[in-house]
Amino acid sequence: MKTNYDLVVIGGGSAGLAAAISAYDHGIKDILLLEAEAHLGGILLQCIHNGFGLHEFKEQLTGPEYAERFANQLIERKIEYKTDTLVLEIKEDKTVIYSNKEDGLVEVKAQAIILATGCLERTRGAINTPGDRPSGVITAGLAQKYLNIDGYLVGKRVFILGSGDIGLIMARRMTLEGAKVLGVAEIMPYSNGLNRNIVQCLHDFNIPLYLSHTVTNIIGKDKLEKVVIAKVDENFNPIKGTEKEFQVDTLLLSVGLIPLNGLLDKVNVPTHPRTRGALVSQNLETMKEGIFSCGNVLHVHDLVDFVTKEGRKAGYGAATYLKGKMHKKGRRIITRNKSGVSYVVPYYIDVENILDNLVELNFRVTKPFEKTRLIVKLDDKEIKNIFKLHMLPSEMESVLIEKEILMNSNAKEITLEIKEG
Amino acid sequence: MKEFICIVCPRGCKIRVNEQGEMEGYGCKRGITYVQNEMTNPKRMLTSTVKIKSKIVNRLPIITSSEINKDDIFRVMEEINKVKVEAPIYIHDVIIKNVLGLGVDIIATRTIRE
Ligand SMILES: Cc1cc2nc3c(=O)[nH]c(=O)nc-3n(C[C@H](O)[C@H](O)[C@H](O)COP(=O)(O)OP(=O)(O)OC[C@H]3O[C@@H](n4cnc5c(N)ncnc54)[C@H](O)[C@@H]3O)c2cc1C
Ligand code: SF4
């Protein structure tokens, strides 16, 4: 059995597939991709609704269709992959330990690694909901997997906490399968989901959306019987007297996603306090040379098209590294978020290794904005001032910075901020 | 008075329509067309799953070949839930031809070989 590879890609979701394909197309042929599940495609296989691929293919695909296109591209290139194969550990010297039924426990040595392991859903513990601990409280993504892959409907009377897209999509999906969805509560004064999903998943089926509301009690001995919600004030504290009760057997949680970063523990790469992904350069290289990260394990994405794009960038970065074409690290420009911007990826610009003429900075805003300006500064010098008609926290934004500007500056920091008015 | 959220672009304008059919709140003309369609003839793509006999999964994802009337969604769901197929199924295989005579097929969105 082969135990040496130029590149090992961990995770066969959209990010890992795009990364492996791109590395291959940039000249790296000795690749192994490892996927824990039985199939390539990742989370998309359970996202059976359509709307994927508008950026990538200019058509609306369902999740499984999108995944299959990329899986086919991997297979056409004869890139080696193993499914049902769990990666247990990555070591500092880029040894990857995996296990599966056929090979048992195996150590392979990689020259470069791309981490593309996706994310986990936040659970009840992460948000500290009060009340009993009955069965019937489950994350929306898990309910989606049960229903769309295993064919099992988790409940008949459902309430949903959190108005992210997965929760909205599940509100429609469970309604179509005969469940009654009594409502969706969102603690923020605006929804975190796409308007399209608010309209087609909630309005179409007369499902109420309670903005500025949260669950204040969960009642049920063994099985869930009731949830209580209440309106919250500006500090997110429940307001007495605004409680509403719902008799339900299921509470779906759609309260956020967290990068699945555990494999990085042993390699000592620092992570970002806000995104919880690794700190990376614009080439998506972590602070450990030759280890790259992309997709939801780096920062949570809402659109798979951007995941694919990021995967490609990691593949290109890894290929450049493997061909010995990366320069010795020199000057860094650290990215900073100021008012109105909640985070920026990448964490820094590796100035000696800008591979394209433009460097893309991705960011999210802290709240919905209308008619504002995005200001980009290199230290104190303003280099961009861009009018933005509207921006939402749920939609990732990006700005492109010319390589020349970065090369010709001595700045230590690049700052993004939103100016109102 | 009826209220719509325009979904044509991310701005998501809230467009109100009064009894005389006059609209307000749209950010551009596309919003008017969107609301007119929503009021007269709302259409949707429908995605769901059908039962499949396979070694690896229990459900095959499917989609309508084009949009159907919003009012037909639950009737079409009933037809979809009557079906059971057997692997192998290839992506874009027709699972139900001309469902309920609506001129729309139900199509597989995933290949399941075994
Ligand atoms: C529940 C859910 C629903 C979503 N719905 C939508 C949607 O409707 N539309 C949209 O555009 N985006 C949606 N997204 C966003 C989604 O994040 C992206 O579209 C994209 O699919 C993420 O790709 P990824 O490769 O980063 O992660 P994933 O698709 O999660 O892929 C990660 C892969 O890594 C594997 N893996 C993890 N750990 C290991 C290990 N130790 N060893 C081996 N393999 C491992 C996993 O099995 C998985 O296959 C959704 C996300 C979630 C979580
Ligand atoms: S009305 Fe125009 S600006 Fe407003 S959401 Fe629709 S398309 Fe966008």
XYZ file of C-alpha atoms and ligand atoms in Angstrom:
596
model
C 0.000 0.000 0.000
C 1.167 3.462 -0.889
C 2.085 5.523 2.169
C 3.686 8.601 0.621
C 1.773 11.328 -1.178
C 2.507 14.808 -2.381
C -0.886 15.978 -1.219
C -3.467 14.564 1.177
C -6.895 16.218 1.149
C -9.049 15.551 4.210
C -12.791 15.750 3.542
C -14.671 15.017 0.333
C -17.302 17.764 0.495
C -17.422 20.677 -1.919
C -14.272 22.241 -0.484
C -12.146 19.101 -0.565
C -13.322 18.109 -4.038
C -12.575 21.535 -5.497
C -9.190 21.628 -3.747
C -8.083 18.223 -5.049
C -9.273 18.980 -8.597
C -7.543 22.338 -8.627
C -4.245 20.976 -7.267
C -4.388 18.308 -9.975
C -5.052 20.859 -12.690
C -2.078 22.862 -11.429
C 0.211 19.913 -11.994
C 0.099 17.859 -8.785
C -0.914 14.301 -9.697
C 0.061 12.407 -6.552
C -3.002 13.093 -4.437
C -5.033 11.121 -1.882
C -8.448 12.346 -0.754
C -9.990 10.858 2.397
C -13.697 11.015 3.230
C -15.369 9.709 6.388
C -18.789 9.050 4.838
C -19.723 6.397 2.284
C -20.007 8.954 -0.539
C -18.239 11.982 -1.892
C -20.194 15.230 -1.667
C -20.403 16.122 2.021
C -23.303 18.019 3.477
C -24.716 18.826 0.012
C -26.063 15.303 -0.373
C -28.743 16.080 2.205
C -29.522 19.563 0.816
C -32.004 18.308 -1.781
C -33.549 21.716 -2.518
C -32.397 23.732 -5.507
C -30.643 27.063 -5.787
C -27.018 25.949 -5.771
C -24.522 26.792 -8.451
C -25.832 30.147 -9.676
C -22.319 31.612 -9.547
C -20.465 28.483 -10.559
C -22.630 27.125 -13.407
C -25.170 29.929 -14.017
C -27.919 27.424 -13.351
C -29.887 26.366 -10.326
C -28.897 22.920 -9.174
C -29.923 20.862 -6.175
C -27.256 19.949 -3.624
C -26.826 16.338 -4.822
C -26.541 17.472 -8.468
C -23.895 20.024 -7.559
C -21.959 17.447 -5.543
C -22.158 14.846 -8.297
C -20.680 17.216 -10.886
C -17.595 17.740 -8.761
C -17.320 14.119 -7.694
C -17.343 13.187 -11.401
C -14.586 15.678 -12.126
C -12.472 14.015 -9.438
C -13.156 10.549 -10.808
C -12.459 11.606 -14.436
C -9.020 12.781 -13.349
C -8.436 9.420 -11.657
C -7.518 11.153 -8.426
C -7.172 8.502 -5.720
C -9.805 8.682 -2.988
C -11.041 6.546 -0.137
C -14.544 6.755 1.325
C -15.696 5.315 4.670
C -12.295 6.461 5.839
C -11.885 8.526 8.958
C -8.826 10.665 9.552
C -7.896 10.398 13.209
C -4.843 12.575 13.473
C -2.469 14.897 11.689
C 1.046 15.218 13.079
C 3.456 18.102 13.002
C 5.606 16.358 10.336
C 2.499 16.049 8.098
C 1.851 12.424 8.816
C -1.834 11.648 8.436
C -3.352 8.752 10.371
C -6.560 7.276 9.022
C -8.569 4.160 9.522
C -11.030 2.163 7.463
C -12.282 -1.406 7.197
C -10.056 -2.482 4.316
C -6.726 -0.926 5.266
C -7.088 -0.814 9.045
C -5.082 1.864 10.788
C -2.679 3.534 8.371
C -0.067 6.274 8.542
C 0.653 8.177 5.346
C 3.275 10.827 4.876
C 2.224 13.935 2.985
C 4.277 16.817 1.645
C 1.230 19.047 1.913
C -2.203 18.735 3.529
C -5.491 20.434 2.769
C -8.002 20.362 5.581
C -11.598 20.451 4.319
C -13.582 18.764 7.078
C -16.582 21.110 7.141
C -18.484 22.176 10.223
C -20.680 21.026 13.077
C -24.016 22.428 14.126
C -24.237 24.214 17.435
C -26.328 22.210 19.856
C -28.449 23.010 22.845
C -25.452 23.129 25.168
C -23.857 25.844 23.068
C -26.789 28.205 23.506
C -27.858 27.344 27.032
C -31.594 26.947 26.584
C -33.429 26.679 29.893
C -35.876 23.982 30.931
C -36.167 20.188 30.915
C -34.031 17.865 28.842
C -36.597 15.738 27.023
C -36.058 13.934 23.727
C -37.335 15.771 20.681
C -34.815 18.611 20.700
C -32.573 18.139 17.682
C -30.441 20.205 15.324
C -32.013 21.127 11.994
C -29.192 19.656 9.918
C -29.459 16.308 11.640
C -33.223 16.282 11.094
C -32.485 17.077 7.442
C -30.184 14.088 7.154
C -32.710 11.769 8.825
C -35.454 12.906 6.486
C -33.682 13.269 3.163
C -31.242 10.367 3.317
C -32.757 7.922 5.802
C -36.419 8.727 5.104
C -37.377 9.314 8.710
C -39.511 12.274 9.823
C -38.446 13.283 13.337
C -41.767 14.825 14.442
C -45.294 15.882 13.611
C -45.655 19.171 15.475
C -42.580 21.274 15.209
C -41.186 24.559 16.443
C -37.914 25.973 15.098
C -35.397 28.103 16.972
C -33.178 30.192 14.715
C -34.007 31.560 11.287
C -30.855 30.558 9.442
C -31.366 28.948 6.048
C -31.173 25.381 7.288
C -34.040 26.021 9.735
C -36.157 27.708 7.060
C -35.528 24.963 4.534
C -36.519 22.369 7.129
C -39.723 24.281 7.961
C -40.859 23.784 4.368
C -39.492 20.289 4.042
C -41.258 18.962 7.139
C -44.487 20.737 6.142
C -44.381 19.023 2.748
C -43.988 15.675 4.488
C -47.093 16.270 6.582
C -45.735 17.822 9.775
C -47.238 20.985 11.225
C -44.634 23.697 11.784
C -46.018 26.146 14.323
C -43.428 28.854 14.012
C -39.829 30.006 13.851
C -38.294 32.187 16.577
C -35.295 34.428 15.879
C -33.556 36.338 18.658
C -32.284 39.043 16.302
C -34.623 41.727 14.915
C -33.927 40.388 11.389
C -33.733 36.931 9.896
C -30.416 35.291 9.175
C -31.828 33.470 6.187
C -32.148 34.468 2.554
C -35.279 36.432 1.621
C -36.026 33.789 -0.922
C -36.243 31.221 1.876
C -38.397 33.465 4.070
C -40.863 33.777 1.201
C -40.813 30.271 -0.231
C -40.351 28.312 2.996
C -42.399 30.333 5.509
C -44.865 32.659 3.735
C -45.895 30.004 1.207
C -47.075 27.794 4.067
C -48.265 30.525 6.452
C -45.598 29.700 9.020
C -45.118 32.659 11.390
C -41.656 34.117 11.996
C -41.229 35.636 15.459
C -38.371 38.144 15.231
C -36.729 39.349 18.480
C -38.039 36.213 20.200
C -36.321 33.311 21.868
C -37.213 30.057 23.572
C -37.489 30.642 27.327
C -38.649 27.232 28.467
C -38.591 23.667 27.235
C -41.137 21.423 28.924
C -41.468 17.644 28.862
C -40.578 14.739 31.083
C -39.204 12.178 28.673
C -40.611 13.515 25.455
C -40.922 17.156 24.511
C -44.411 18.490 25.228
C -44.236 22.251 25.058
C -41.947 25.132 24.233
C -42.419 28.650 25.541
C -41.101 31.640 23.642
C -40.938 35.297 24.632
C -40.021 38.600 23.066
C -36.589 39.968 23.963
C -35.424 43.528 24.637
C -32.375 45.213 23.058
C -30.090 43.291 25.397
C -31.692 40.010 24.411
C -33.361 39.571 27.802
C -36.868 38.039 27.674
C -39.682 40.503 28.408
C -42.159 39.294 31.056
C -45.740 38.967 29.899
C -44.876 38.336 26.231
C -44.710 34.537 26.547
C -46.400 32.241 24.033
C -46.785 28.480 24.405
C -46.669 25.855 21.680
C -47.606 22.203 22.068
C -44.964 20.398 20.038
C -43.131 17.091 19.871
C -40.047 18.527 18.189
C -37.857 21.588 18.608
C -35.406 22.085 15.765
C -32.307 24.119 16.494
C -30.821 26.170 13.703
C -28.532 28.303 15.790
C -25.259 28.336 13.969
C -22.369 26.258 12.774
C -18.838 25.800 14.082
C -15.780 24.698 12.068
C -14.791 21.084 12.740
C -11.193 21.879 13.492
C -10.143 19.182 15.969
C -7.559 17.697 13.625
C -5.469 20.835 13.928
C -4.995 20.387 17.687
C -1.788 18.430 17.406
C -0.172 20.688 14.822
C -0.374 23.817 16.886
C -1.883 26.162 14.382
C -3.576 29.179 15.909
C -7.268 29.735 15.196
C -9.370 32.867 14.843
C -11.402 33.748 17.960
C -14.411 34.792 15.913
C -14.567 32.310 13.013
C -12.904 29.474 14.966
C -11.096 28.507 11.782
C -7.314 28.456 11.340
C -5.492 31.721 10.754
C -4.577 31.670 7.082
C -2.845 33.719 4.402
C -4.532 34.722 1.151
C -3.322 31.376 -0.231
C -5.228 29.657 2.585
C -2.043 28.346 4.121
C -2.236 28.053 7.899
C 0.561 29.217 10.188
C 2.110 25.801 9.613
C 3.819 25.704 6.222
C 2.264 23.271 3.781
C -0.996 22.848 5.700
C -3.959 24.539 4.073
C -7.593 24.964 5.095
C -10.744 25.736 3.106
C -14.542 25.605 3.170
C -16.610 25.457 6.326
C -13.699 24.295 8.435
C -12.079 27.651 7.756
C -15.136 29.861 8.175
C -18.794 29.043 7.836
C -20.188 29.653 4.364
C -23.797 29.975 3.305
C -23.227 29.489 -0.404
C -21.539 26.437 -1.786
C -20.317 28.392 -4.825
C -17.973 30.337 -2.562
C -16.850 27.111 -0.911
C -15.856 25.749 -4.304
C -13.968 28.931 -5.109
C -12.131 28.758 -1.807
C -11.316 25.088 -2.323
C -9.743 25.914 -5.666
C -7.651 28.611 -4.098
C -6.343 26.153 -1.494
C -5.560 23.639 -4.252
C -3.665 26.281 -6.189
C -1.785 27.365 -3.051
C -0.834 23.791 -2.184
C 0.285 23.094 -5.760
C 2.472 26.201 -5.759
C 3.980 25.134 -2.447
C 4.599 21.589 -3.659
C 6.331 22.801 -6.800
C 8.725 24.741 -4.582
C 7.485 28.012 -5.990
C 6.523 29.650 -2.721
C 9.037 32.259 -1.611
C 10.419 32.423 1.862
C 7.858 34.181 4.043
C 8.614 37.836 4.448
C 6.417 40.788 5.195
C 2.881 40.248 6.403
C -0.034 42.619 6.308
C -2.537 41.684 9.011
C -6.231 42.160 8.218
C -8.348 44.015 10.774
C -12.072 44.454 11.171
C -13.352 47.767 12.492
C -16.850 49.150 13.005
C -19.538 47.293 11.114
C -17.316 44.374 10.073
C -17.380 41.244 12.192
C -14.433 39.375 10.664
C -12.094 39.228 7.704
C -10.622 36.126 6.043
C -7.700 35.748 5.313
C -6.050 36.743 8.554
C -2.975 38.082 6.843
C -1.513 38.816 3.440
C 1.721 36.984 2.728
C 3.213 39.759 0.609
C 6.042 37.694 -0.935
C 3.562 35.142 -2.240
C 0.723 36.970 -3.913
C -0.072 34.542 -6.741
C -2.669 36.583 -8.648
C -3.005 40.222 -9.598
C -5.793 40.657 -7.091
C -6.108 39.585 -3.472
C -9.637 38.766 -2.335
C -10.680 39.642 1.208
C -13.888 38.045 2.461
C -15.830 39.568 5.310
C -19.173 39.748 7.049
C -20.997 42.771 8.403
C -22.323 42.971 11.971
C -25.895 43.982 11.071
C -27.954 44.838 7.975
C -26.735 48.028 6.263
C -28.397 50.219 3.616
C -26.567 52.788 1.505
C -23.208 52.731 3.256
C -19.560 52.861 2.257
C -16.940 50.205 2.661
C -13.628 51.828 3.548
C -10.373 49.917 3.144
C -7.223 51.373 4.686
C -3.579 50.344 4.563
C -2.454 51.568 7.982
C -3.952 55.090 7.915
C -4.108 55.495 4.162
C -7.477 54.991 2.531
C -7.159 52.803 -0.579
C -10.809 51.954 -1.290
C -14.067 53.737 -0.688
C -16.894 51.716 -2.190
C -20.604 52.510 -2.144
C -22.723 49.584 -0.949
C -26.459 49.650 -1.535
C -27.192 46.905 0.952
C -25.291 44.334 2.972
C -26.561 41.588 5.270
C -24.756 39.619 7.992
C -26.005 36.414 6.398
C -24.313 37.122 3.086
C -20.556 36.974 2.789
C -19.068 40.039 1.131
C -15.746 40.416 -0.617
C -13.427 43.131 -1.823
C -10.492 42.845 -4.218
C -7.172 44.586 -3.574
C -4.614 45.070 -6.332
C -1.309 43.278 -5.851
C 0.579 46.390 -6.878
C -0.879 48.485 -4.088
C 0.097 45.843 -1.545
C 3.601 45.362 -2.933
C 4.313 49.079 -2.979
C 3.191 49.746 0.553
C 5.023 49.339 3.819
C 1.821 49.002 5.789
C 1.487 46.521 8.636
C -2.292 46.387 8.659
C -5.194 46.458 6.254
C -8.463 47.585 7.817
C -12.049 47.144 6.667
C -14.826 49.275 8.080
C -18.328 50.428 7.217
C -19.204 54.120 7.234
C -22.865 55.013 7.423
C -24.400 57.984 5.621
C -53.483 45.695 1.676
C -51.097 42.868 0.874
C -47.374 42.730 1.528
C -44.714 40.908 -0.477
C -40.967 40.562 -0.070
C -39.320 40.838 -3.454
C -36.762 38.066 -3.881
C -35.339 39.133 -7.228
C -32.237 40.678 -5.649
C -30.716 40.545 -2.130
C -32.128 43.904 -1.128
C -35.464 42.227 -0.382
C -37.806 45.227 -0.728
C -41.086 45.014 1.155
C -43.692 45.841 -1.474
C -47.253 46.719 -0.418
C -50.226 46.510 -2.730
C -53.534 48.231 -1.942
C -57.056 47.259 -3.091
C -56.659 49.314 -6.267
C -53.543 47.329 -7.158
C -51.192 50.257 -6.543
C -47.753 49.292 -5.283
C -45.293 51.015 -3.031
C -41.930 50.112 -1.531
C -40.250 48.659 -4.601
C -36.629 49.628 -5.216
C -36.820 49.044 -8.961
C -39.185 47.938 -11.724
C -38.307 44.267 -11.401
C -40.151 44.320 -8.102
C -43.386 45.271 -9.848
C -43.150 42.357 -12.256
C -42.319 40.021 -9.397
C -45.390 41.048 -7.386
C -47.668 40.876 -10.444
C -46.562 37.275 -11.015
C -46.925 36.375 -7.366
C -50.484 37.739 -7.337
C -51.703 36.154 -10.535
C -49.729 32.979 -11.089
C -47.201 31.999 -8.415
C -44.996 29.082 -9.483
C -42.415 27.011 -7.645
C -39.903 24.266 -8.245
C -40.653 21.342 -5.953
C -37.945 19.138 -4.478
C -38.511 16.080 -2.330
C -37.503 12.426 -2.121
C -38.970 9.061 -3.118
C -38.401 5.690 -1.499
C -35.609 3.666 -3.052
C -34.489 0.103 -2.598
C -30.721 0.408 -2.313
C -27.886 -0.943 -0.224
C -26.827 2.458 0.993
C -29.673 4.963 1.285
C -33.439 4.899 1.817
C -34.349 7.968 -0.195
C -33.681 9.222 -3.697
C -33.832 13.025 -4.096
C -36.050 14.338 -6.911
C -37.152 17.616 -8.505
C -39.886 18.779 -10.864
C -38.603 19.273 -14.426
C -40.020 22.804 -14.383
C -42.036 25.040 -12.076
C -45.524 23.997 -11.000
C -48.363 26.136 -9.698
C -48.007 26.822 -6.010
C -51.509 25.454 -5.451
C -50.558 22.079 -6.919
C -47.665 21.455 -4.508
C -49.500 19.205 -2.055
C -51.288 17.215 -4.777
C -47.944 16.519 -6.448
C -46.418 15.562 -3.073
C -49.109 12.875 -2.741
C -48.094 11.377 -6.080
C -44.408 11.525 -5.174
C -45.048 9.715 -1.918
C -46.751 6.810 -3.723
C -43.596 5.923 -5.643
C -40.921 3.405 -4.791
C -37.960 2.805 -7.094
C -35.043 0.414 -7.124
C -31.319 1.072 -7.655
C -29.593 1.614 -10.015
C -31.013 5.047 -10.737
C -29.030 7.621 -12.689
C -29.119 11.358 -12.268
C -31.925 12.958 -14.323
C -33.792 9.665 -14.874
C -37.519 10.345 -15.133
C -39.255 8.958 -12.053
C -42.827 10.065 -12.857
C -43.746 11.104 -16.395
C -46.216 13.999 -16.732
C -47.298 13.997 -13.112
C -51.078 14.537 -12.722
C -51.167 15.592 -16.370
C -49.514 18.909 -15.477
C -46.970 18.568 -18.265
C -44.132 18.303 -15.768
C -41.936 15.284 -15.004
C -40.439 14.197 -11.684
C -36.709 13.684 -12.127
C -33.947 12.068 -10.047
C -31.229 14.429 -8.801
C -28.713 11.829 -7.716
C -27.096 8.693 -9.085
C -27.533 5.694 -6.818
C -25.763 2.729 -8.375
C -26.557 -0.007 -5.895
C -26.860 21.412 7.428
C -26.297 22.330 6.368
C -27.123 22.754 5.319
C -26.633 23.617 4.335
N -27.455 24.008 3.327
C -26.945 24.788 2.330
C -27.749 25.174 1.252
O -28.932 24.861 1.262
N -27.210 25.919 0.218
C -25.888 26.270 0.201
O -25.417 26.897 -0.773
N -25.114 25.934 1.247
C -25.618 25.224 2.291
N -24.847 24.907 3.341
C -23.548 25.509 3.336
C -22.478 24.478 3.078
O -21.673 24.787 4.115
C -21.729 24.607 1.789
O -22.654 24.680 0.766
C -20.710 23.471 1.474
O -21.382 22.329 1.033
C -19.751 23.131 2.572
O -18.697 22.360 2.025
P -17.470 21.828 2.847
O -16.720 20.958 1.907
O -16.757 22.925 3.506
O -18.100 20.964 4.028
P -18.881 19.570 3.983
O -19.769 19.464 2.835
O -19.472 19.424 5.339
O -17.731 18.504 3.777
C -16.840 18.100 4.780
C -16.547 16.642 4.591
O -15.472 16.262 5.416
C -15.716 14.988 5.927
N -14.947 14.829 7.150
C -15.076 15.532 8.308
N -14.188 15.103 9.225
C -13.472 14.115 8.631
C -12.410 13.269 9.077
N -11.879 13.374 10.294
N -11.914 12.350 8.198
C -12.432 12.247 6.941
N -13.418 13.026 6.482
C -13.947 13.948 7.314
C -17.208 14.973 6.156
O -17.715 13.654 6.191
C -17.721 15.761 4.969
O -18.072 14.948 3.879
C -25.303 24.072 4.382
C -24.488 23.655 5.449
C -24.966 22.824 6.440
C -24.062 22.423 7.583
S -37.728 45.646 -6.062
Fe -35.838 45.771 -7.237
S -34.351 46.481 -5.706
Fe -36.100 45.758 -4.527
S -35.626 43.591 -4.081
Fe -36.831 43.625 -5.985
S -35.284 43.606 -7.595
Fe -34.227 44.245 -5.704
